[in-house]
Amino acid sequence: MPESMPNKIPRSIKHFLSNEKRFLNAGFWYWDSESNKIHVSKKVLKTLGIANESDEFEFNTLLGIVYKTDKDKLKRAFNRLKKGFSLQREVDFRVKEGKGWQWVKIIALTDEVVSEGKRYIIGQFKSIDVGKYTSSEYDFLEAMSFATFRYNPVDEVISWQTSVPDDFSSSDEFWNIDDFKKYLGEETFKSLRSNLQVFINQSNSKELAINFNYRSIPYKLSFAKVRDSSFLQGVLYRYIEAENDESINIQKFSKILNRHQVAFLEIDTNDNIVGWNGYAAKIFGFEKSPCQISALKKFFSDSEWSKFYDWAKGETTKQLTTSFKRENDDELILLWKKVIDDATERESTIFAARDITGQAKLQGRVKELENSLGRLKAYSLKIQKLTTGSDVLKAFNEEIKQLYPKAISVVFSYNDDDNFLTIVDISGVNEKSYKVIVDELGWNPIGRRLFFDSENLRSLLPSNTKELTIPINEVLDGIVSVVSYKNLERIFGVEKTFGVGFIKDDRVYGGTLIIKSQNSKEIYTDVVDEYAVLTSSHLAITNQINELKAKIDTLKSKISEQYDLITHISHSVRTPLNSILGFSSLFELTEIDKTQRKDFIKIIQEQSNEILEQMNQFQDYVRVANHSISIIKANQCINDLLVELQDAAKSSCSLVRSNAVTVTFSKPENSDFLEIYTDSGRIIQAFVIYINYLSKIIQAGSIDFRYSIVEGKVIFSISEVESAIDLSVREQIIEALKGVVSEEVRNIDYFNVILANRIFDLLGGDIHISEENEKIKVEVAFDLNVKVDESFEDNEEEQETTTSVDYKNNIILIVEDEEVNYLILKELVHSWGASSLWAKNGKEAVELVSSLNKSIDLILMDIRMPVMDGYAATMEIKQINPNIPVVAQTAYSAPEERLKAQAAGCNGYITKPIDPKALLNVIEIFLG
């Protein structure tokens, strides 16, 4: 091996690969998953004695120059590195060097270069001090090992159960009994044959043993009978004979054994412990004077002691593993061997005990990891079938219960939106213990919702498992008292508490607290992490699926609701439409006088307004459902709103039809300075819907509308005063209205009330339905604004003047694609003395303004038109002559239409169908 090599292992695989040549020349090597070969420098290749043209070779090539008993050890280490079970290993083994064997050490680490998708193992061959392996110490330890086999007397075949000793030049798994001849010699083998026949057929002895020397090494070959079997169990082992035929005693090897931390006891036939080394004294706490073997009993459980004592007094040569608890409560795993056992010639037996606690724990850990891997796969398949987060969390808790039966695990869900966690499940406690927890806390934990800040939860329970350093009662900040927590800690023997959050894509879905008691086994955080990662991923997927399902259900509900709404609107429109068609036909079929004609026209107008109102409400309902309705808030004087509401209620077609119902409006004294911040048009619309609804319900009687100020809130109330509604009917109406307000009832027959409720909600109103003095009462509360300016002047006297109008010197351009609409507007403006021009689309309007320009005094601009719409036409007209007033006219009454028209440059806005009075008011504004 190279004498001088760097002591530093590379910092990482990438570091190694970027300096590959330098590291290879320094005695390093590497293996990669792509080529599946080991790469070394020519120098190392030559030292290893491998004849190869390239600097790479198969792993089996390396095994070909490795000492036979070291091959399995090297294979296991290499396979663990390849599979990623280990990140770093150190392995001592012997390689052929000339005619001898040279001890070397491999220091290796593994990693994965993600960008290339390969797995690498890198390592270094290092020469090591082999004195300890070639000294008498090593020979002595080797003497403790043996090879076992099974012998079939019928066909005389030996089946090796362990590797054949190194000095026997055979790697065959099966031997014939005659194969021993060349190792035992002619005479000794003949004696074995003879004694073996007698032992099998006639002897009552349990064991046949023969001693022999091979290559100057003493061996013992032993055969033992197996109960209820024709086979014999055999063992071949090396042993050390006494120098000059002196008895081997414990003192001779004391120094060697102490250094190797092997405890040796010499026990005579009277069960006296007559000798021990320093390490045995350390483990068993022996004094200098001899003692009985029974002194060891206190370190064993009853079953373990019985097993050990039977083994020690019996004739078996097999090793024994026992658990052993020292006086400081440390539990050890000891591997026992009978080093020298010849009861026929010796008065004592020497026993060796090696502490294999670390090895046993490691093997247990490996086994647990292998089991965990299988359980993880099963767990992954299991939770894929679960559809709710709580079921996933319960499944996680069940896994923790299986892994750590004596630990207590608490799982909880977490809502990132409202910062509430909910305890879903507790495992590791029986019914009696759970009752203790409930009694101590004073509340039932499962199902309990607790507020917990998201950031605090993330810092307390990150996505990797860690031990909590803060007591749970401090974490819960007063929810669990110090006394209760200390009592529970004592009752359940709490030793440690571990926690991990179920976090995916920076969102917390829940978490777990695992409480290790004094009786539960060690909590392996890496295993819990694997389960937490799977759980977090599936909770995220489950949450996404449930969100999509909720959206689909909402969409289905909206589609169903809109279908029902269309059906309702169709039915609602048919009644007034039939009236319009019926009364219109009367003009042709009968001779009617002037009074009847006037009444018929009034009915047609009322029914037309009814249809228009239904359409507007339908349009707003859809907008609210799609979150596309516009709300334009401003400070509004409440009393001014009351006046506007009174006018709107009087002109409402529902009220016109309900002449038997009167509505009174009241305001509190000294209230002219009161304001609210709201959208006046929308709030009036909602109140009118409720007034009309109650008018239809009571049919005859009176309704009172008023408002009051209570604790900084303005509360509007609409109350039934007088009516003939039956008491049972009234109760049904109130329950139905309450259901609509809480959205538990989605009956489309209440679509206009639903619209009013949603408008109130958008404006920040709080609706309350009640029965007061056996009457229906609707209350809506808003926050109150108070005017700072108190110089409000109340001008209650309003004079309505009738002015004759004459606009004979004015020209009005009517931009309208529908001829019928143009004819109506033409007749109206002509009746007021003005002249008119007609443009059928926006392009024609622009051309007329370009040619006539200042001759046009006012433009009535339709919005929805072919070729060029009203917005585009207005913008171009304003470029030609910005002083021409443009009034937008459209069938769309939404506020956003008004805002668009204003942005395009329109000076005013009027909705279709055109109200003559409203149109005249607009013309008066711009033409005087």
Coordinates of N, CA and C in Angstrom, one line a residue, residues 253-419:
F253 N -4.0 -14.4 30.8 CA -4.5 -13.6 29.7 C -5.2 -12.3 30.2
S254 N -5.0 -12.0 31.5 CA -5.7 -10.9 32.1 C -5.5 -9.6 31.3
K255 N -4.2 -9.3 31.0 CA -3.9 -8.1 30.3 C -4.5 -8.0 28.9
I256 N -4.4 -9.1 28.2 CA -4.9 -9.2 26.9 C -6.4 -9.0 26.9
L257 N -7.1 -9.7 27.8 CA -8.6 -9.6 27.8 C -9.1 -8.3 28.3
N258 N -8.4 -7.6 29.2 CA -8.8 -6.3 29.7 C -8.8 -5.3 28.5
R259 N -7.7 -5.4 27.7 CA -7.6 -4.5 26.6 C -8.7 -4.7 25.6
H260 N -9.1 -5.9 25.4 CA -10.1 -6.2 24.4 C -11.5 -6.1 25.0
Q261 N -11.7 -5.7 26.2 CA -13.0 -5.6 26.9 C -13.8 -6.9 26.8
V262 N -13.1 -7.9 27.1 CA -13.7 -9.2 27.2 C -13.7 -9.7 28.7
A263 N -14.8 -10.0 29.2 CA -14.9 -10.4 30.6 C -14.7 -11.9 30.7
F264 N -13.8 -12.4 31.5 CA -13.5 -13.8 31.7 C -13.8 -14.2 33.1
L265 N -14.5 -15.3 33.3 CA -14.7 -15.9 34.6 C -14.3 -17.3 34.6
E266 N -13.6 -17.7 35.7 CA -13.2 -19.1 35.9 C -14.0 -19.7 37.0
I267 N -14.8 -20.7 36.7 CA -15.8 -21.3 37.6 C -15.5 -22.7 37.8
D268 N -15.4 -23.1 39.1 CA -15.0 -24.5 39.3 C -16.3 -25.4 39.4
T269 N -16.1 -26.7 39.6 CA -17.2 -27.6 39.6 C -18.1 -27.4 40.8
N270 N -17.7 -26.7 41.8 CA -18.5 -26.4 43.0 C -19.2 -25.0 42.9
D271 N -19.3 -24.5 41.7 CA -19.9 -23.2 41.4 C -19.3 -22.0 42.0
N272 N -18.0 -22.2 42.3 CA -17.2 -21.0 42.9 C -16.6 -20.3 41.7
I273 N -16.7 -18.9 41.8 CA -16.0 -18.1 40.8 C -14.6 -17.9 41.4
V274 N -13.6 -18.6 40.8 CA -12.2 -18.6 41.4 C -11.3 -17.6 40.7
G275 N -11.7 -17.1 39.6 CA -10.9 -16.1 38.9 C -11.7 -15.3 37.9
W276 N -11.1 -14.1 37.8 CA -11.8 -13.2 36.8 C -10.7 -12.1 36.4
N277 N -11.0 -11.4 35.3 CA -10.1 -10.4 34.9 C -10.7 -9.0 35.3
G278 N -9.9 -7.9 35.1 CA -10.4 -6.6 35.5 C -11.6 -6.2 34.8
Y279 N -11.8 -6.5 33.6 CA -13.1 -6.1 32.9 C -14.3 -6.8 33.5
A280 N -14.1 -8.1 33.9 CA -15.2 -8.8 34.6 C -15.6 -8.1 35.9
A281 N -14.5 -7.7 36.6 CA -14.7 -7.0 37.9 C -15.5 -5.7 37.7
K282 N -15.2 -5.0 36.6 CA -15.9 -3.8 36.3 C -17.3 -4.0 36.0
I283 N -17.6 -5.0 35.2 CA -19.0 -5.3 34.8 C -19.8 -5.9 36.0
F284 N -19.3 -6.9 36.6 CA -20.0 -7.6 37.7 C -19.8 -7.0 39.1
G285 N -18.9 -6.1 39.2 CA -18.6 -5.5 40.5 C -18.1 -6.5 41.6
F286 N -17.2 -7.4 41.1 CA -16.6 -8.4 42.1 C -15.6 -7.7 43.0
E287 N -15.5 -8.3 44.2 CA -14.5 -7.9 45.2 C -13.3 -8.9 44.9
K288 N -12.3 -8.8 45.8 CA -11.1 -9.6 45.6 C -11.3 -11.1 46.0
S289 N -12.1 -11.3 47.0 CA -12.3 -12.7 47.5 C -13.2 -13.5 46.6
P290 N -13.0 -14.8 46.4 CA -13.9 -15.6 45.6 C -15.4 -15.6 46.0
C291 N -16.3 -15.8 45.1 CA -17.7 -15.9 45.4 C -18.4 -16.9 44.6
Q292 N -19.6 -17.2 45.0 CA -20.4 -18.2 44.3 C -21.0 -17.6 42.9
I293 N -21.3 -18.6 42.0 CA -21.9 -18.1 40.7 C -23.2 -17.5 41.0
S294 N -23.9 -17.8 42.1 CA -25.2 -17.2 42.4 C -25.1 -15.7 42.6
A295 N -23.8 -15.2 42.8 CA -23.7 -13.8 43.0 C -24.1 -13.0 41.7
L296 N -24.1 -13.8 40.6 CA -24.5 -13.1 39.3 C -26.0 -13.0 39.1
K297 N -26.7 -13.8 39.9 CA -28.2 -13.9 39.7 C -28.9 -12.6 39.7
K298 N -28.4 -11.7 40.6 CA -29.1 -10.4 40.8 C -29.1 -9.6 39.5
F299 N -28.2 -9.9 38.6 CA -28.1 -9.1 37.4 C -29.0 -9.6 36.3
F300 N -29.6 -10.8 36.5 CA -30.4 -11.4 35.5 C -31.9 -11.4 35.9
S301 N -32.8 -11.4 34.9 CA -34.2 -11.7 35.2 C -34.2 -13.2 35.5
D302 N -35.3 -13.7 36.1 CA -35.5 -15.1 36.4 C -35.3 -16.0 35.2
S303 N -36.0 -15.6 34.1 CA -35.9 -16.4 32.9 C -34.5 -16.4 32.3
E304 N -33.8 -15.2 32.3 CA -32.5 -15.1 31.8 C -31.5 -15.9 32.6
W305 N -31.7 -15.9 34.0 CA -30.8 -16.6 34.9 C -30.9 -18.1 34.7
S306 N -32.1 -18.6 34.5 CA -32.3 -20.0 34.3 C -31.7 -20.4 33.0
K307 N -31.8 -19.6 32.0 CA -31.2 -19.9 30.7 C -29.7 -20.0 30.8
F308 N -29.1 -19.0 31.5 CA -27.6 -18.9 31.6 C -27.1 -20.0 32.5
Y309 N -27.7 -20.3 33.6 CA -27.2 -21.4 34.5 C -27.3 -22.7 33.8
D310 N -28.4 -23.0 33.1 CA -28.5 -24.3 32.4 C -27.4 -24.4 31.3
W311 N -27.1 -23.3 30.7 CA -26.1 -23.3 29.6 C -24.7 -23.5 30.2
A312 N -24.4 -22.8 31.3 CA -23.1 -22.9 32.0 C -22.8 -24.3 32.5
K313 N -23.9 -25.0 33.1 CA -23.7 -26.3 33.6 C -23.8 -27.4 32.6
G314 N -24.4 -27.1 31.5 CA -24.6 -28.1 30.5 C -23.4 -28.4 29.6
E315 N -23.5 -29.3 28.7 CA -22.4 -29.7 27.8 C -22.3 -29.0 26.5
T316 N -23.3 -28.2 26.2 CA -23.4 -27.5 24.9 C -22.2 -26.6 24.7
T317 N -21.7 -26.5 23.4 CA -20.6 -25.6 23.1 C -21.1 -24.4 22.4
K318 N -22.4 -24.3 22.2 CA -22.9 -23.1 21.5 C -22.7 -21.9 22.3
Q319 N -22.7 -20.7 21.6 CA -22.7 -19.4 22.2 C -24.0 -19.1 22.8
L320 N -24.1 -18.2 23.8 CA -25.3 -17.8 24.4 C -25.4 -16.3 24.5
T321 N -26.5 -15.8 24.2 CA -26.7 -14.3 24.3 C -27.7 -14.1 25.5
T322 N -27.4 -13.2 26.4 CA -28.3 -12.9 27.5 C -28.3 -11.4 27.7
S323 N -29.5 -10.9 28.3 CA -29.5 -9.6 28.7 C -29.1 -9.5 30.2
F324 N -28.6 -8.4 30.5 CA -27.9 -8.3 31.8 C -28.1 -6.8 32.3
K325 N -28.6 -6.6 33.5 CA -28.8 -5.3 34.1 C -27.8 -5.1 35.2
R326 N -27.0 -4.0 35.1 CA -26.1 -3.7 36.2 C -26.8 -2.9 37.3
E327 N -26.0 -2.7 38.4 CA -26.6 -2.0 39.5 C -27.0 -0.6 39.2
N328 N -26.4 0.1 38.2 CA -26.8 1.4 37.9 C -27.9 1.4 36.9
D329 N -28.6 0.3 36.7 CA -29.7 0.1 35.8 C -29.4 0.1 34.3
D330 N -28.1 0.2 34.0 CA -27.7 0.1 32.6 C -27.9 -1.4 32.1
E331 N -28.6 -1.5 31.0 CA -28.9 -2.9 30.5 C -27.9 -3.2 29.4
L332 N -27.2 -4.3 29.5 CA -26.2 -4.8 28.6 C -26.7 -6.1 27.9
I333 N -26.2 -6.3 26.7 CA -26.4 -7.6 26.0 C -25.0 -8.2 26.0
L334 N -24.9 -9.4 26.6 CA -23.6 -10.1 26.7 C -23.6 -11.4 25.8
L335 N -22.5 -11.6 25.1 CA -22.4 -12.8 24.3 C -21.4 -13.7 25.0
W336 N -21.9 -14.9 25.5 CA -21.1 -15.8 26.3 C -20.5 -17.0 25.4
K337 N -19.2 -17.3 25.7 CA -18.6 -18.5 25.1 C -17.9 -19.3 26.2
K338 N -17.9 -20.6 26.0 CA -17.0 -21.5 26.8 C -15.7 -21.6 26.1
V339 N -14.7 -20.9 26.7 CA -13.4 -20.9 26.0 C -12.7 -22.3 26.2
I340 N -12.6 -22.8 27.4 CA -12.0 -24.1 27.6 C -12.9 -24.9 28.5
D341 N -13.3 -26.0 27.9 CA -14.3 -26.8 28.6 C -14.0 -28.3 28.5
D342 N -13.3 -28.9 29.4 CA -13.0 -30.3 29.4 C -13.2 -30.9 30.8
A343 N -14.4 -31.2 31.1 CA -14.8 -31.6 32.4 C -14.1 -32.9 32.9
T344 N -13.6 -33.7 31.9 CA -13.0 -34.9 32.3 C -11.6 -34.7 32.9
E345 N -11.0 -33.6 32.5 CA -9.6 -33.4 32.9 C -9.4 -32.2 33.7
R346 N -10.3 -31.2 33.7 CA -10.2 -30.0 34.5 C -11.2 -29.9 35.6
E347 N -10.8 -29.1 36.6 CA -11.7 -28.9 37.7 C -12.4 -27.6 37.6
S348 N -12.2 -26.8 36.5 CA -12.9 -25.5 36.3 C -13.1 -25.3 34.9
T349 N -14.0 -24.3 34.6 CA -14.3 -23.9 33.2 C -14.1 -22.4 33.1
I350 N -13.6 -22.0 32.0 CA -13.4 -20.6 31.7 C -14.5 -20.1 30.7
F351 N -15.2 -19.1 31.1 CA -16.2 -18.5 30.3 C -15.8 -17.1 29.9
A352 N -16.1 -16.7 28.6 CA -15.8 -15.4 28.1 C -17.1 -14.7 27.8
A353 N -17.2 -13.4 28.2 CA -18.4 -12.6 27.9 C -18.0 -11.3 27.3
R354 N -18.5 -11.1 26.1 CA -18.2 -9.8 25.4 C -19.5 -9.0 25.4
D355 N -19.3 -7.7 25.7 CA -20.4 -6.7 25.6 C -20.8 -6.4 24.2
I356 N -21.9 -6.9 23.7 CA -22.3 -6.7 22.3 C -23.5 -5.7 22.3
T357 N -23.7 -4.9 23.3 CA -24.9 -4.1 23.4 C -25.0 -3.2 22.2
G358 N -23.8 -2.5 21.9 CA -23.8 -1.6 20.8 C -24.2 -2.3 19.5
Q359 N -23.5 -3.5 19.3 CA -23.8 -4.3 18.1 C -25.2 -4.7 18.0
A360 N -25.8 -5.2 19.2 CA -27.2 -5.6 19.2 C -28.1 -4.5 18.9
K361 N -27.8 -3.3 19.5 CA -28.7 -2.2 19.2 C -28.6 -1.8 17.7
L362 N -27.4 -1.9 17.2 CA -27.2 -1.5 15.8 C -28.0 -2.5 14.9
Q363 N -27.9 -3.8 15.2 CA -28.6 -4.8 14.5 C -30.1 -4.6 14.6
G364 N -30.5 -4.3 15.9 CA -31.9 -4.0 16.1 C -32.4 -2.8 15.3
R365 N -31.5 -1.8 15.3 CA -31.8 -0.6 14.5 C -31.9 -0.9 13.0
V366 N -31.0 -1.7 12.5 CA -31.1 -2.1 11.1 C -32.4 -2.8 10.8
K367 N -32.7 -3.8 11.7 CA -33.9 -4.5 11.6 C -35.1 -3.6 11.6
E368 N -35.1 -2.7 12.6 CA -36.2 -1.8 12.7 C -36.3 -0.9 11.4
L369 N -35.2 -0.5 10.9 CA -35.3 0.3 9.7 C -35.8 -0.5 8.5
E370 N -35.4 -1.7 8.4 CA -35.9 -2.6 7.4 C -37.4 -2.8 7.5
N371 N -37.8 -3.1 8.8 CA -39.3 -3.2 9.1 C -40.0 -1.9 8.8
S372 N -39.4 -0.8 9.1 CA -40.0 0.5 8.9 C -40.2 0.8 7.4
L373 N -39.2 0.3 6.6 CA -39.3 0.5 5.2 C -40.5 -0.2 4.6
G374 N -40.7 -1.5 5.1 CA -41.9 -2.2 4.7 C -43.1 -1.6 5.2
R375 N -43.1 -1.1 6.4 CA -44.3 -0.5 7.0 C -44.6 0.8 6.3
L376 N -43.6 1.5 5.9 CA -43.8 2.8 5.2 C -44.5 2.6 3.9
K377 N -44.1 1.5 3.2 CA -44.7 1.2 1.9 C -46.2 0.9 2.1
A378 N -46.4 0.0 3.1 CA -47.8 -0.3 3.4 C -48.6 0.9 3.9
Y379 N -48.0 1.7 4.7 CA -48.7 3.0 5.1 C -49.0 3.9 4.0
S380 N -48.1 4.0 3.0 CA -48.3 4.9 1.9 C -49.5 4.4 1.1
L381 N -49.6 3.0 0.9 CA -50.7 2.5 0.1 C -52.0 2.6 0.9
K382 N -51.9 2.5 2.2 CA -53.1 2.7 3.1 C -53.7 4.1 3.0
I383 N -52.9 5.1 3.2 CA -53.4 6.5 3.2 C -53.9 7.0 1.9
Q384 N -53.4 6.3 0.8 CA -53.8 6.7 -0.5 C -55.3 6.4 -0.7
K385 N -55.9 5.5 0.1 CA -57.3 5.2 0.0 C -58.2 6.1 0.9
L386 N -57.5 6.9 1.7 CA -58.3 7.7 2.7 C -58.6 9.1 2.1
T387 N -59.8 9.6 2.4 CA -60.3 10.8 1.7 C -60.4 12.0 2.6
T388 N -60.2 11.8 3.9 CA -60.3 13.0 4.8 C -59.0 13.1 5.6
G389 N -58.7 14.4 5.9 CA -57.5 14.7 6.7 C -57.5 14.0 8.0
S390 N -58.6 13.9 8.7 CA -58.7 13.3 10.0 C -58.4 11.8 10.0
D391 N -58.9 11.2 8.9 CA -58.6 9.7 8.7 C -57.1 9.5 8.5
V392 N -56.4 10.4 7.8 CA -55.0 10.3 7.5 C -54.2 10.4 8.8
L393 N -54.6 11.4 9.6 CA -54.0 11.7 10.9 C -54.2 10.5 11.9
K394 N -55.3 9.9 11.9 CA -55.6 8.7 12.7 C -54.7 7.5 12.3
A395 N -54.6 7.4 10.9 CA -53.7 6.3 10.4 C -52.3 6.5 10.8
F396 N -51.8 7.8 10.8 CA -50.4 8.1 11.2 C -50.3 7.7 12.7
N397 N -51.2 8.1 13.5 CA -51.2 7.8 14.9 C -51.1 6.3 15.2
E398 N -51.9 5.5 14.4 CA -51.9 4.0 14.5 C -50.5 3.5 14.2
E399 N -49.8 4.1 13.2 CA -48.4 3.6 12.9 C -47.5 3.9 14.0
I400 N -47.6 5.1 14.6 CA -46.7 5.4 15.8 C -47.0 4.5 16.9
K401 N -48.2 4.1 17.1 CA -48.6 3.2 18.2 C -47.9 1.8 17.9
Q402 N -47.9 1.4 16.7 CA -47.3 0.1 16.4 C -45.8 0.2 16.6
L403 N -45.1 1.3 16.2 CA -43.7 1.5 16.3 C -43.3 1.6 17.7
Y404 N -44.0 2.4 18.5 CA -43.6 2.7 19.9 C -44.9 2.5 20.8
P405 N -45.2 1.2 21.1 CA -46.4 0.9 21.8 C -46.6 1.6 23.2
K406 N -45.4 1.9 23.8 CA -45.5 2.5 25.2 C -45.4 4.0 25.2
A407 N -45.3 4.6 24.0 CA -45.2 6.1 23.9 C -46.7 6.6 23.7
I408 N -46.9 7.9 24.1 CA -48.1 8.5 23.9 C -48.0 9.5 22.7
S409 N -48.9 9.4 21.8 CA -48.8 10.2 20.6 C -50.1 11.0 20.4
V410 N -50.0 12.3 20.2 CA -51.1 13.2 20.1 C -51.0 13.8 18.7
V411 N -52.0 13.6 17.8 CA -52.0 14.3 16.5 C -53.2 15.3 16.4
F412 N -52.9 16.3 15.7 CA -53.9 17.4 15.5 C -53.8 17.9 14.1
S413 N -55.0 18.5 13.7 CA -55.0 19.1 12.4 C -54.9 20.6 12.6
Y414 N -54.6 21.4 11.6 CA -54.4 22.8 11.7 C -54.9 23.5 10.5
N415 N -55.7 24.6 10.8 CA -56.2 25.4 9.7 C -55.4 26.7 9.6
D416 N -54.7 26.8 8.5 CA -53.8 28.0 8.3 C -54.6 29.3 8.2
D417 N -55.9 29.1 7.8 CA -56.7 30.3 7.5 C -57.2 31.0 8.8
D418 N -57.6 30.2 9.8 CA -58.1 30.8 11.1 C -57.2 30.5 12.3
N419 N -56.1 29.9 12.0 CA -55.1 29.6 13.1 C -55.6 28.8 14.3

